[in-house]
Short mmCIF file of C-alpha atoms in Angstrom, two decimals:
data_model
loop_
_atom_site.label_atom_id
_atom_site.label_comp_id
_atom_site.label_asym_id
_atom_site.label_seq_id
_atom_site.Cartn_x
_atom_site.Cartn_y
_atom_site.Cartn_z
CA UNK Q 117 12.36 -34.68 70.55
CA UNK Q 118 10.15 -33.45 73.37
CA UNK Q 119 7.17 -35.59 74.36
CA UNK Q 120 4.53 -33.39 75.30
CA UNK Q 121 1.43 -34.12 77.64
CA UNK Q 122 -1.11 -36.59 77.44
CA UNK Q 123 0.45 -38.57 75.22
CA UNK Q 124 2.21 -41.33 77.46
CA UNK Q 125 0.64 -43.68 80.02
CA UNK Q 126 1.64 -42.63 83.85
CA UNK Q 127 3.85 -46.16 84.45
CA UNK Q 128 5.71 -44.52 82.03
CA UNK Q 129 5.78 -40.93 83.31
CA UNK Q 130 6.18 -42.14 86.78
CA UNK Q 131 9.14 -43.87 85.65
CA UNK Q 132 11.13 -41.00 84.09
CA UNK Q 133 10.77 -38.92 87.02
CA UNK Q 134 12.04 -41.73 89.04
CA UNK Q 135 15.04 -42.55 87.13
CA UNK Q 136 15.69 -38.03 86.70
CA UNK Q 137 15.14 -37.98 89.79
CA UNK Q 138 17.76 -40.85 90.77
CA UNK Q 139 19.97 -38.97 88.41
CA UNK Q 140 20.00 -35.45 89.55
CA UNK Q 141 20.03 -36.92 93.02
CA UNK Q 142 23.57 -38.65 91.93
CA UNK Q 143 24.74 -35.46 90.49
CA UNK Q 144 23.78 -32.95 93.44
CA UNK Q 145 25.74 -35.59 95.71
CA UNK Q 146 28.65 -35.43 93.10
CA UNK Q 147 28.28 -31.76 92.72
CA UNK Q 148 28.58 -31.46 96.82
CA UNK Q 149 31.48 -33.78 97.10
CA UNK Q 150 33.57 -30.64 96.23
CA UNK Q 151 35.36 -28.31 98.71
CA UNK Q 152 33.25 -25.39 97.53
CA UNK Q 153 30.09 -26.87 96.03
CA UNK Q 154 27.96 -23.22 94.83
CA UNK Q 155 31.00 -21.72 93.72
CA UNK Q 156 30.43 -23.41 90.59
CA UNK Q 157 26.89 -22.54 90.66
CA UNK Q 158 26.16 -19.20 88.96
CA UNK Q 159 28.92 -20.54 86.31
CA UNK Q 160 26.63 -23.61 86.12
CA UNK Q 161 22.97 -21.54 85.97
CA UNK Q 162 24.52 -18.55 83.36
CA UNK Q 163 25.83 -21.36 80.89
CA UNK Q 164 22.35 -23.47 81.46
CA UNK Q 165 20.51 -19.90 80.50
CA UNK Q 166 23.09 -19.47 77.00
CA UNK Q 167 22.83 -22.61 76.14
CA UNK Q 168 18.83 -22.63 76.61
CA UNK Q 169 19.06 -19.22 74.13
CA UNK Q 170 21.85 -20.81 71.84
CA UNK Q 171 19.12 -23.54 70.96
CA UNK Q 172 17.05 -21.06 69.78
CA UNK Q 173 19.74 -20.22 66.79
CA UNK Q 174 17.95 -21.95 63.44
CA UNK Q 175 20.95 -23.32 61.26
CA UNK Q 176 19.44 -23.04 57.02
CA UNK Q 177 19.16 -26.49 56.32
CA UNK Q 178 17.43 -25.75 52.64
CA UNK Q 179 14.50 -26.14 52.22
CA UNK Q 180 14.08 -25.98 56.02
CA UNK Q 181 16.21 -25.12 59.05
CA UNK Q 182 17.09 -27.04 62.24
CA UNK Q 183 17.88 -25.87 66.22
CA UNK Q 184 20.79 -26.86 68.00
CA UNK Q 185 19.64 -29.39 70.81
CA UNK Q 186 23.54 -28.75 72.47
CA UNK Q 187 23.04 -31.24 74.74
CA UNK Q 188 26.56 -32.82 74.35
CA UNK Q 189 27.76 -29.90 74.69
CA UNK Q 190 26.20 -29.44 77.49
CA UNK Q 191 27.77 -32.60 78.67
CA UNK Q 192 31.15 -31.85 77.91
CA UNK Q 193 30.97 -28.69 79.36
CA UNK Q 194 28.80 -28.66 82.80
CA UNK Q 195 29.78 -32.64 83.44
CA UNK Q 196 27.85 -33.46 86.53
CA UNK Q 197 25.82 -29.94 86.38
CA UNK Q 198 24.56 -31.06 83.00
CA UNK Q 199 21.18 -33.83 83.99
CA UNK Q 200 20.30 -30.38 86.42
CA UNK Q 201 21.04 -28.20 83.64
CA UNK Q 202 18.75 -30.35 81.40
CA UNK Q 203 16.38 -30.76 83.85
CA UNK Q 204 16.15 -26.87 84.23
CA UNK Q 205 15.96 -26.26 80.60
CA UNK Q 206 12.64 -28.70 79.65
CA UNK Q 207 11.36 -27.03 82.72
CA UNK Q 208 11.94 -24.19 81.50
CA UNK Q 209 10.14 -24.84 77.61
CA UNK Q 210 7.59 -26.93 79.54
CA UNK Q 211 6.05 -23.78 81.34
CA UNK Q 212 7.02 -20.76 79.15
CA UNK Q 213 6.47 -21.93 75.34
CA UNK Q 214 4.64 -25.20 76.06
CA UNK Q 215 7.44 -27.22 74.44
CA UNK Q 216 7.40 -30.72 76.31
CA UNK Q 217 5.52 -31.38 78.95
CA UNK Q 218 4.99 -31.19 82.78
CA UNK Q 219 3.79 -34.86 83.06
CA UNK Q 220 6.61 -36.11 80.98
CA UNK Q 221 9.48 -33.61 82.19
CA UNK Q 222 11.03 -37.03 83.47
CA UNK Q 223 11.39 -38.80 80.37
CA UNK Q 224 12.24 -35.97 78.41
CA UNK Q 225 14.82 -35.24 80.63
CA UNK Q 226 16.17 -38.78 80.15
CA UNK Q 227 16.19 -38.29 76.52
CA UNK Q 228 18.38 -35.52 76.43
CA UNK Q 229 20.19 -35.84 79.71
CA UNK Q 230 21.33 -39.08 80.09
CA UNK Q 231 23.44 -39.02 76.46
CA UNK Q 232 24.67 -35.88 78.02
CA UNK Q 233 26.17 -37.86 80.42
CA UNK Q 234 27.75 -40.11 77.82
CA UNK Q 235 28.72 -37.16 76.20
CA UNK Q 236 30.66 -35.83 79.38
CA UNK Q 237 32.92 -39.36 79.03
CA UNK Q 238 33.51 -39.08 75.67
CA UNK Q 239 34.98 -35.54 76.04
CA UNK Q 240 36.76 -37.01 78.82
CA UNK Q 241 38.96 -39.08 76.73
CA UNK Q 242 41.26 -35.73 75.39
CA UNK Q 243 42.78 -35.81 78.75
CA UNK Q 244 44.15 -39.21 77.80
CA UNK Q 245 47.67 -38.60 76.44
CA UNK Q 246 50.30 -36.20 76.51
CA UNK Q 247 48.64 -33.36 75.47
CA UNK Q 248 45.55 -32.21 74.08
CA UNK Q 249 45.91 -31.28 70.93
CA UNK Q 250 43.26 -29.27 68.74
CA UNK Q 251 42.73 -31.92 66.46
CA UNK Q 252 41.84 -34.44 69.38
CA UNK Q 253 39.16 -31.66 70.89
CA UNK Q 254 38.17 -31.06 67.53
CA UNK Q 255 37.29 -34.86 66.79
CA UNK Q 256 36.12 -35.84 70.65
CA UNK Q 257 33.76 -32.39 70.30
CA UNK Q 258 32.20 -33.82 67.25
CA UNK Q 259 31.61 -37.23 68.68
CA UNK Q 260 30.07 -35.98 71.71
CA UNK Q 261 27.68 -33.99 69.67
CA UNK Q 262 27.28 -36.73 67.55
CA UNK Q 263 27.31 -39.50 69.84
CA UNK Q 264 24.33 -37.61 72.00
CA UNK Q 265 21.94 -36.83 69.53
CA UNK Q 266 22.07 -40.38 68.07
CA UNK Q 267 21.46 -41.64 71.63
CA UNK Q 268 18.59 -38.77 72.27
CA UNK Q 269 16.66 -40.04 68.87
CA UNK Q 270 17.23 -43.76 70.05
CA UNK Q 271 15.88 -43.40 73.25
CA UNK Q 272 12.60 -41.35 71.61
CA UNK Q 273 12.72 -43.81 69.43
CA UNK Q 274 12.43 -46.60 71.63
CA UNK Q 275 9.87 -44.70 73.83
CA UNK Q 276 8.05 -44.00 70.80
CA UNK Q 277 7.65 -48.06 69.56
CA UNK Q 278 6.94 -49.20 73.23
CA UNK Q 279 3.75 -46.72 73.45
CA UNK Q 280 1.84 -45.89 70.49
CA UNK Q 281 -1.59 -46.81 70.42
CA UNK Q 282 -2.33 -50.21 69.76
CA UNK Q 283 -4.85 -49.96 66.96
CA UNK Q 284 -2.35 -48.00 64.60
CA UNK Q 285 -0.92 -49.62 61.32
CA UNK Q 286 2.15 -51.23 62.52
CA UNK Q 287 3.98 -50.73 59.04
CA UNK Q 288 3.05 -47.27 58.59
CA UNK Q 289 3.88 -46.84 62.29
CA UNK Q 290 7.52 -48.29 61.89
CA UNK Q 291 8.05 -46.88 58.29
CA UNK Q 292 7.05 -43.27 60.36
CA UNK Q 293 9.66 -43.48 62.94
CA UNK Q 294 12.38 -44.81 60.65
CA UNK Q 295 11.29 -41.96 58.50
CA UNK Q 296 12.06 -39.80 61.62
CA UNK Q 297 15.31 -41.21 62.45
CA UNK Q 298 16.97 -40.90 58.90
CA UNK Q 299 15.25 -37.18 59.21
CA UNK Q 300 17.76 -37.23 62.13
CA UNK Q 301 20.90 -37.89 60.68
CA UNK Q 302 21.70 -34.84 58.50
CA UNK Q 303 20.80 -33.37 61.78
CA UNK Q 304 23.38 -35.50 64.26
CA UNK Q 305 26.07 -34.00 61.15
CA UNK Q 306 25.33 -30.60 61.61
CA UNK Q 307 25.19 -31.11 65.48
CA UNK Q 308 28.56 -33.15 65.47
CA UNK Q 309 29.98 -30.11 63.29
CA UNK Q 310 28.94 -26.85 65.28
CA UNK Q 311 29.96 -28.77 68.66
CA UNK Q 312 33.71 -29.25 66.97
CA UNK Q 313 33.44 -25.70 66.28
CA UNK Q 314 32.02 -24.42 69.49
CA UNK Q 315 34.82 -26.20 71.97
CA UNK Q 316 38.01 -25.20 69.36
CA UNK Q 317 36.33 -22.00 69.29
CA UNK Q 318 36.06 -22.20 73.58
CA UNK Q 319 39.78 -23.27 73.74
CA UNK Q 320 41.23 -20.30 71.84
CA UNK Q 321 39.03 -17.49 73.14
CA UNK Q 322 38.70 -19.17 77.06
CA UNK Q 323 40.43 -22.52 77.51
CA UNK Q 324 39.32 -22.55 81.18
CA UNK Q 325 35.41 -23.38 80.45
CA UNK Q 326 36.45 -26.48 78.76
CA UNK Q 327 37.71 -27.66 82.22
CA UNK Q 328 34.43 -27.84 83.50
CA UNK Q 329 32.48 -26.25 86.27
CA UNK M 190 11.66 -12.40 74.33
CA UNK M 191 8.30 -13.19 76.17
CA UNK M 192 9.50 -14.78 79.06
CA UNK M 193 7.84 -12.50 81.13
CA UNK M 194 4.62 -13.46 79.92
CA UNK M 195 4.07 -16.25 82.41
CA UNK M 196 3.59 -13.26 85.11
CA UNK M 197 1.68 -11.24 83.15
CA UNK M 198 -1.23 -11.95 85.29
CA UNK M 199 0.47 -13.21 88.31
CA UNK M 200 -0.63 -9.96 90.83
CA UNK M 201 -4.85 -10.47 89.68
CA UNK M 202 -6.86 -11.62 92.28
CA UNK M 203 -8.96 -14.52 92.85
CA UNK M 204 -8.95 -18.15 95.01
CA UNK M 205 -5.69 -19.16 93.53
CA UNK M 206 -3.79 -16.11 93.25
CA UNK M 207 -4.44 -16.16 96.99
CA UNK M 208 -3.34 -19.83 97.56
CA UNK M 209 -0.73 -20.43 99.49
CA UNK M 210 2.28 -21.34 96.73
CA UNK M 211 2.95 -24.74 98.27
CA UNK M 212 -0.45 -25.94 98.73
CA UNK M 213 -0.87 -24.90 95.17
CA UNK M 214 1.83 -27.03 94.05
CA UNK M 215 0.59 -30.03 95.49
CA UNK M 216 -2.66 -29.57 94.47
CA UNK M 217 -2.21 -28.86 90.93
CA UNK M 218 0.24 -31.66 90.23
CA UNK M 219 -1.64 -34.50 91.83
CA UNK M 220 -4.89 -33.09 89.50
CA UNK M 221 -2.37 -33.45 86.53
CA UNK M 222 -0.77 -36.81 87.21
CA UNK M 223 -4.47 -37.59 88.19
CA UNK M 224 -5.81 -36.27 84.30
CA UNK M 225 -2.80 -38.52 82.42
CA UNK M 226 -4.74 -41.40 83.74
CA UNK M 227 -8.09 -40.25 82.64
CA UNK M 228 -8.81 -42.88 79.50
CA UNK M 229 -12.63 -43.34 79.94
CA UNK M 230 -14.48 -41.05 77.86
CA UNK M 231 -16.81 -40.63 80.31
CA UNK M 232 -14.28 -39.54 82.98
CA UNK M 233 -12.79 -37.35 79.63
CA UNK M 234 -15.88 -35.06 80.27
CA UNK M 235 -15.61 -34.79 83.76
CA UNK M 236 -11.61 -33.85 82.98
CA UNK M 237 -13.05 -30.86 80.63
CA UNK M 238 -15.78 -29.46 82.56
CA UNK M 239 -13.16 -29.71 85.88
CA UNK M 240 -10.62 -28.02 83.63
CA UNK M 241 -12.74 -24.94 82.03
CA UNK M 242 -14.20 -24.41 86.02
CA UNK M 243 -10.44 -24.28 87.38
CA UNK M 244 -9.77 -21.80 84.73
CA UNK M 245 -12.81 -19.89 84.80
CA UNK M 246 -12.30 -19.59 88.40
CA UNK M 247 -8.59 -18.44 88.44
CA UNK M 248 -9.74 -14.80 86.61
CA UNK M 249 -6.97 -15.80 84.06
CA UNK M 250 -8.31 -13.88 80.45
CA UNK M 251 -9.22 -16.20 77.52
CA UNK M 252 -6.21 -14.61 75.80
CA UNK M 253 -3.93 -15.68 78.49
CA UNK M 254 -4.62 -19.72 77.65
CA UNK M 255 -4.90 -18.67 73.60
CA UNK M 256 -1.48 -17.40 73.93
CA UNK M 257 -0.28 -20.49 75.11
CA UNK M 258 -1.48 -22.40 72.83
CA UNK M 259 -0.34 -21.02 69.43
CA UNK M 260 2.51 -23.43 69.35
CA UNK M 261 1.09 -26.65 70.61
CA UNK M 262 -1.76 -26.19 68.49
CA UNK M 263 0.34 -27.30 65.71
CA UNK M 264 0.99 -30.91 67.30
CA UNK M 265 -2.68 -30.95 68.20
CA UNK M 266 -4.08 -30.29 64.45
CA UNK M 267 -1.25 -32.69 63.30
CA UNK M 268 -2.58 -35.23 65.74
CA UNK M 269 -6.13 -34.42 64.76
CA UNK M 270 -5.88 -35.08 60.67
CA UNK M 271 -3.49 -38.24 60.96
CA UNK M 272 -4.69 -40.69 64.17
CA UNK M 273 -8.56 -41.04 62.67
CA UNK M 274 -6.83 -42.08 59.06
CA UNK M 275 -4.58 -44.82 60.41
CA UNK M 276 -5.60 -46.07 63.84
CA UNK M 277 -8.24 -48.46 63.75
CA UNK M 278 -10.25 -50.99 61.95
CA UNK M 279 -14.04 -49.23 62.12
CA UNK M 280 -14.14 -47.00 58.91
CA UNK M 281 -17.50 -44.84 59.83
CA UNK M 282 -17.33 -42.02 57.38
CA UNK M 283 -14.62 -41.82 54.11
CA UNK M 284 -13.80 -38.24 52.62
CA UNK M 285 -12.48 -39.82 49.15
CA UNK M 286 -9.99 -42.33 49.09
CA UNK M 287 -9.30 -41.92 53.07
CA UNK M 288 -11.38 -43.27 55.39
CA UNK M 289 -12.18 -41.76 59.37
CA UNK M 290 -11.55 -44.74 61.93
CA UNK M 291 -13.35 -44.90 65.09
CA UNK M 292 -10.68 -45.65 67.26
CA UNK M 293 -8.05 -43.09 65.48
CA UNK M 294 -11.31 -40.23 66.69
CA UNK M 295 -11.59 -41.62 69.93
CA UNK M 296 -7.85 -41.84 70.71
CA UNK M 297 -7.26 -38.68 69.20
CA UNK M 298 -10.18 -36.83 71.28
CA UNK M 299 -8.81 -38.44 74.37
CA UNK M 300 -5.34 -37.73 73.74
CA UNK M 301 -5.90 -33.96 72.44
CA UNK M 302 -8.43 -33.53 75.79
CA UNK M 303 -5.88 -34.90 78.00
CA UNK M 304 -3.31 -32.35 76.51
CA UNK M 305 -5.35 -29.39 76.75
CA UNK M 306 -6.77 -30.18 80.41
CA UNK M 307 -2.94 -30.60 81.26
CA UNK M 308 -1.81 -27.70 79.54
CA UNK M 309 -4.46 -25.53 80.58
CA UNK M 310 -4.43 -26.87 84.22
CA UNK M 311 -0.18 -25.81 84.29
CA UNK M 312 -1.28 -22.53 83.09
CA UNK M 313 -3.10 -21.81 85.44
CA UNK M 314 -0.59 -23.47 88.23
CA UNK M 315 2.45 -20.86 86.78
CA UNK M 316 -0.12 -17.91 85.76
CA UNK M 317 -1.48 -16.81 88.98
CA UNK M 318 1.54 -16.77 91.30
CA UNK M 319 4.79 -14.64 90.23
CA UNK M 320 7.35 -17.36 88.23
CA UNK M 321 9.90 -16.80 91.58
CA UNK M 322 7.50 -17.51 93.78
CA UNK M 323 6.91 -20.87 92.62
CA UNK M 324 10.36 -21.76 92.31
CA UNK M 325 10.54 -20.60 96.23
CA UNK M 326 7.60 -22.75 96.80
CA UNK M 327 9.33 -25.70 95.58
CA UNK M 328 12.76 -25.01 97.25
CA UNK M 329 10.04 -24.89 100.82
CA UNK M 330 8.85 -27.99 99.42
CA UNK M 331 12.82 -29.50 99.46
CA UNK M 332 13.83 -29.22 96.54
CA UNK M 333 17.95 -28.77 96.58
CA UNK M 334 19.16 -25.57 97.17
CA UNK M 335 21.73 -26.08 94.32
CA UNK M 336 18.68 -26.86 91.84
CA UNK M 337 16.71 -23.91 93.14
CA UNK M 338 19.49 -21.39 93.08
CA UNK M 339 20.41 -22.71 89.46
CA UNK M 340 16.87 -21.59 88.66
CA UNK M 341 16.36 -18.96 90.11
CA UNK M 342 19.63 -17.21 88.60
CA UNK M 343 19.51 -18.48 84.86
CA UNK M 344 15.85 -17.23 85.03
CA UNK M 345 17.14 -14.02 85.74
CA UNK M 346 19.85 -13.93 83.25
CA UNK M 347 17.81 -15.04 80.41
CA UNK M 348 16.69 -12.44 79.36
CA UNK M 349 19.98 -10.96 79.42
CA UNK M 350 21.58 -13.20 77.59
CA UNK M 351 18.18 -13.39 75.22
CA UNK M 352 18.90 -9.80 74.12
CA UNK M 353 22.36 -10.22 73.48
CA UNK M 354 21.70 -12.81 70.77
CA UNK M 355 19.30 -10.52 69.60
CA UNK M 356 21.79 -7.71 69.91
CA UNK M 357 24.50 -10.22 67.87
CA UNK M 358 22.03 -11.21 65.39
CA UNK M 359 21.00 -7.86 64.32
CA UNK M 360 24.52 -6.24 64.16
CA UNK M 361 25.51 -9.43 61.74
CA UNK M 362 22.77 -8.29 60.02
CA UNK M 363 24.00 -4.65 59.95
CA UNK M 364 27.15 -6.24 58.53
CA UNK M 365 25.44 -7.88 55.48
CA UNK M 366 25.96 -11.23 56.70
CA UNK M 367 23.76 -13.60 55.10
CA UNK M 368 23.15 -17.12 56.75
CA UNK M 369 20.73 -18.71 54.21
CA UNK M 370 23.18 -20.79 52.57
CA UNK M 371 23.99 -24.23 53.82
CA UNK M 372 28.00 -24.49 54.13
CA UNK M 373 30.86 -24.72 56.52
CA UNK M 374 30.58 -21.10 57.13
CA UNK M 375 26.89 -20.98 57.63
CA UNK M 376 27.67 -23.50 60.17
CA UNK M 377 31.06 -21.50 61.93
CA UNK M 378 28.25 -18.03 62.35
CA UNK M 379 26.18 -19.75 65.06
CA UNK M 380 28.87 -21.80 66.42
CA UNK M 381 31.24 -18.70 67.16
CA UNK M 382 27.58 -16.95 68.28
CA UNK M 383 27.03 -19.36 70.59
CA UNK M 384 30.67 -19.63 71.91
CA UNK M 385 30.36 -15.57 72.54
CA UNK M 386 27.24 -16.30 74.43
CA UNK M 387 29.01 -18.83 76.50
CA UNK M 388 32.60 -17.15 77.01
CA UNK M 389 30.13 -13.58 77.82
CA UNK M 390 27.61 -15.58 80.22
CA UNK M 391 31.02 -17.75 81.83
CA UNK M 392 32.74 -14.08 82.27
CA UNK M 393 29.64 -12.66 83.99
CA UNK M 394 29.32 -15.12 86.04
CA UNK M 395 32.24 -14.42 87.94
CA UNK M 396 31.78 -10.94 88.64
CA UNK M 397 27.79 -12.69 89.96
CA UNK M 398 29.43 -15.01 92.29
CA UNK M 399 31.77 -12.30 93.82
CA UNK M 400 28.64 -10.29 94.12
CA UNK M 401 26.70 -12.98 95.79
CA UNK M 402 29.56 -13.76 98.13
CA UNK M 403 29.63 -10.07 99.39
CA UNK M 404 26.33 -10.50 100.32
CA UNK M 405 26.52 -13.95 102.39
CA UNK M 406 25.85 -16.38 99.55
CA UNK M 407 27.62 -19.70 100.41
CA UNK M 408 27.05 -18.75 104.38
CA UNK M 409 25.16 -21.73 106.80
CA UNK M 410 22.43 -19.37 106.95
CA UNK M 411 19.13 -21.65 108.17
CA UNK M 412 16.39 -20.74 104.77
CA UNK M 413 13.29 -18.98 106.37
CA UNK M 414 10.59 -18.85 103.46
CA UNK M 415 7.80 -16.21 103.63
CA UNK M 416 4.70 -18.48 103.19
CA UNK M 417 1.92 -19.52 105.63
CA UNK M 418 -0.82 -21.92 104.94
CA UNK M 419 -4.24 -21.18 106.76
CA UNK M 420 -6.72 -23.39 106.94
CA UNK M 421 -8.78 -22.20 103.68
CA UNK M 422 -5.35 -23.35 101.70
CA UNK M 423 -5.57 -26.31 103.50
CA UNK M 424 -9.14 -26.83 102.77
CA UNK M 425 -8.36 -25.99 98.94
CA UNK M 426 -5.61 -28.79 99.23
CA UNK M 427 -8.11 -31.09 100.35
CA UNK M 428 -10.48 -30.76 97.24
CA UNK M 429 -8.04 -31.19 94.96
CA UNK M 430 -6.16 -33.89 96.49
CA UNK M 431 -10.11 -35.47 96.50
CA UNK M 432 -10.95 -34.69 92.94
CA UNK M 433 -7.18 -36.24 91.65
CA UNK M 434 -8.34 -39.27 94.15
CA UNK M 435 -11.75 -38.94 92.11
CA UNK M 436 -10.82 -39.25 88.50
CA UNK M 437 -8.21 -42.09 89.55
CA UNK M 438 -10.67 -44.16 91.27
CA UNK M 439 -13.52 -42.97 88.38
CA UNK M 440 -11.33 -44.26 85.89
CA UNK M 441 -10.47 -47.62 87.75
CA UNK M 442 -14.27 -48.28 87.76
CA UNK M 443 -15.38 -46.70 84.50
CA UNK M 444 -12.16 -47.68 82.61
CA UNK M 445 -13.33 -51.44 81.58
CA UNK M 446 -15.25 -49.69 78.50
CA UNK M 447 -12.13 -47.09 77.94
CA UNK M 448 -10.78 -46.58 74.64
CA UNK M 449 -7.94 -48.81 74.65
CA UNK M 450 -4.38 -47.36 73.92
#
C-alpha cells in the first residue's frame, strides 16, 4: 500500500505533505501539552523501531504469505506518537529499501497514519465501563486492526481511482482495484486477528504499554 | 540486516560528499519535487541526462544504485509489460493476440524515467553524507526536536531489535517450530514474537531514558549544530535551485505536446 515515486501528479504530493504535515504538527503540540513531553520519547522511538521490524514477520497465507502493516496497533499503542511514528517508518523504507517514496512520503503517510488515528479511538472505547475485561481488549484490538487496514486500502483506493492515467481501460481499471481490495480482505482478517493477540498478549506479560506513551 | 548500507559510501569524496548537509537538502529536494513535474518527453531527456551527471559526479559505484534497485525493479518491469497493453487507443505493433499502445509506452517510459531519476537522485542525497548527519541537517533545518530525537534513536536501535527477531526466529527454528501452515497457531507465533519485541524494546527503553537523563537529555540546553555553509555550498545551492526552476518552467512551456496523464 505504498505509492512509490513518479507515479502521482505534485497537486497531489504537495497535498499529502500538507495535510502530514498539519497532522504531525497537531500531534507534536499534543505530545508537548504534557508535564514531561521526551520522557515518553525513547519509549515512543524503541516501539516505532519493533514495530518497523515486526512488519517484516511474513504470516503463510498458502500459496503466498502476507506482512503485518501494524498500523492500528500502532494507534492503539503510541496514540498521538503514532502519525510521527508512521511518518518515521515510510521514511525509513523510503530511503533504505526503496519501499514508497520520497515525493509521496505525504500521502503514504496519510494512508497508514490517519486510520491509525481512528484506530487510537477505537481502542479508546475499553476504558468505557467498569472494567476492562479481556474479552473487550480482545474484540476492540481486533477492530482497530481491522478497522485501519480497511480504511488504509480505502484511502489507496480512492487515491488510486482519482489518478490513473486517463487513457487506461476504465473497466479493466476498476475490475483491477476491486480485484485488489477483495485481495485485501483475507488480509484485514489476519490483521484484525494477530492485533487481538498482540494487546491480550501485552496485557498479561506488561499491562502498562497498553496505557500508552 | 543492511541498514547500514545507506553509509556504505558516505566517507568517499567528491562535490557532494563535501556539501554542506543543509544546502544539500534543499537542493536535492527542490530537483525532486522539480522531476515529479517533468511530463514532456522532451524535458524527460533532460531529467535523465541531469540524473546520470548528478550521479556520475557524486563518485557513488554503479553497484551502489544497482543495489537499490533490486526491489523496485519489480514494480518497474510490472509497470513495463501491463501500461503499453491497456492504456491507449494507438495499437502500433501486436505480439499475438495483445497489442502495444502508444500512449501505455509513452506513459510507461515517463513514469518509469521519473521513478528512476527520483530514486536515483535520493540515492545519491542519503549516499554521500553519513544517515545521522542528514537527520542533524534536518533538525538545523527545524525540524522538531521530538521528531528528530525519535529518529535518531529508533535508527540506532534497529538494528538491535533487527537481530533479536533474527535471534527469535532462528531459536524457534532450533525448536522445530514450523510456521508454514495457515491456522490460529501460525497466527499466535508472530503475534507473541512481536509482543516480545515490543515488551523487550518498551523495557529497554527505560533503562535509555535514565541513561539519557544522566547525561542532560530533557535540559534547556540552546542546540549548536556543527555545520557551516561557504560560499561554494551556496553556489551549489544556487544551481540546483536554477535547474529545479529550469525543468518547472521547461515543462510549463514544452508541456502543451506532453503525454497526457
Amino acid at each position: 500500500m505504498h505509492i512509490p515515486d513518479g507515479i502521482l501528479p505534485v497537486p497531489l504530493t504537495a497535498g499529502g505533505y500538507a495535510i502530514a504535515a498539519a497532522a504531525t504538527w497537531y500531534s507534536v503540540r499534543r505530545i508537548n501539552q504534557k508535564e514531561d513531553p521526551r520522557e515518553n520519547v525513547p519509549k515512543a522511538a524503541l516501539l516505532t523501531a519493533a514495530f518497523f521490524v515486526a512488519s517484516w514477520i511474513h504470516i503463510p497465507v498458502p500459496p503466498a504469505s502476507v506482512h503485518l502493516v501494524l498500523n492500528g496497533l500502532l494507534g492503539a499503542i503510541l496514540g498521538y506518537f503514532a502519525f510521527p511514528a508512521i511518518i518515521i517508518g515510510l521514511f525509513f523504507q523510503a530511503v533504505m529499501f526503496q519501499h514508497g517514496g520520497l515525493t509521496t512520503l505525504g500521502v503514504n503517510a496519510v494512508i497508514m497514519g490517519a486510520p491509525a488515528i481512528v484506530a487510537h479511538y477505537v481502542f479508546r472505547l475499553r476504558r468505557l465501563g467498569n472494567k476492562e475485561s479481556r474479552a473487550k481488549i480482545a474484540i476492540l484490538g481486533f477492530l482497530s486492526g481491522s478497522t485501519a487496514v480497511a480504511i488504509s486500502v480505502a484511502i489507496f483506493i480512492a487515491v488510486l481511482l482519482t489518478n490513473l492515467p486517463s487513457q487506461l481501460d476504465t473497466v479493466a481499471e476498476t475490475a483491477a482495484i476491486y480485484a485488489l481490495a477483495l485481495a485485501y480482505l483475507p488480509v484485514m482478517t489476519i490483521e484484525g486477528v494477530i492485533t487481538s493477540l498482540l494487546v491480550l498478549f501485552i496485557q498479561r506479560v506488561r499491562p502498562a504499554i497498553l496505557d500508552g506513551v | 540486516m543492511k541498514l547500514e548500507a545507506i553509509d556504505q559510501y558516505a566517507t568517499l569524496r567528491s562535490p557532494f560528499h563535501s556539501w554542506d548537509p543543509r544546502c544539500k537538502l534543499i537542493g536535492f529536494m527542490a530537483l525532486i519535487f522539480a522531476f515529479s513535474f517533468v511530463r514532456d518527453l522532451r524535458v524527460l531527456l533532460a531529467m535523465a541526462v541531469a540524473t546520470i551527471t548528478i550521479y556520475l559526479v557524486s563518485g557513488l559505484p554503479v553497484s551502489f544504485i544497482v543495489s537499490r534497485l533490486r526491489y523496485p525493479s519489480l514494480f518497474l518491469l510490472v509497470l513495463l509489460l501491463i501500461l503499453p497493453l491497456i492504456s491507449g487507443q494507438t495499437i502500433v505493433t501486436s505480439i499475438g493476440p495483445l497489442g502495444i499502445r502508444q500512449e501505455g509506452l509513452n506513459g510507461a517510459l515517463l513514469i518509469a524515467t521519473r521513478f528512476l531519476a527520483i530514486l536515483t537522485t535520493g540515492s545519491v542525497l542519503f549516499g554521500t553524507a553519513p544517515f545521522l548527519t542528514t537527520i542533524k541537517a534536518m533538525r538545523a533545518l527545524g525540524l522538531p526536536a521530538i521528531l528528530a530525537d525519535m529518529v535518531l534513536l529508533a535508527f540506532r536501535y534497529l538494528h538491535e531489535i533487527g537481530d533479536d527477531l533474527q535471534r527469535m526466529q532462528m531459536s524457534m527454528k532450533l525448536r522445530g517450530v514450523r510456521s508454514s501452515r495457515f491456522n490460529l497457531r501460525s497466527l499466535r507465533i508472530p503475534a507473541w514474537m512481536s509482543g516480545s519485541m515490543l515488551v523487550r524494546s518498551y523495557e529497554r527503553s527505560d533503562s535509555i531514558y535514565k541513561a539519557m537523563v544522566m547525561r542532560g537529555y530533557g535540559q534547556a540546553t540552546h542546540y549548536r549544530d556543527d555545520f557551516h555553509a561557504r560560499a561554494s555550498d551556496i553556489s551549489i545551492l544556487v544551481v540546483f535551485l536554477l535547474a529545479a526552476g529550469g525543468f518547472v518552467v521547461g515543462e510549463m512551456i514544452c508541456g502543451r505536446g506532453s503525454v497526457p496523464l
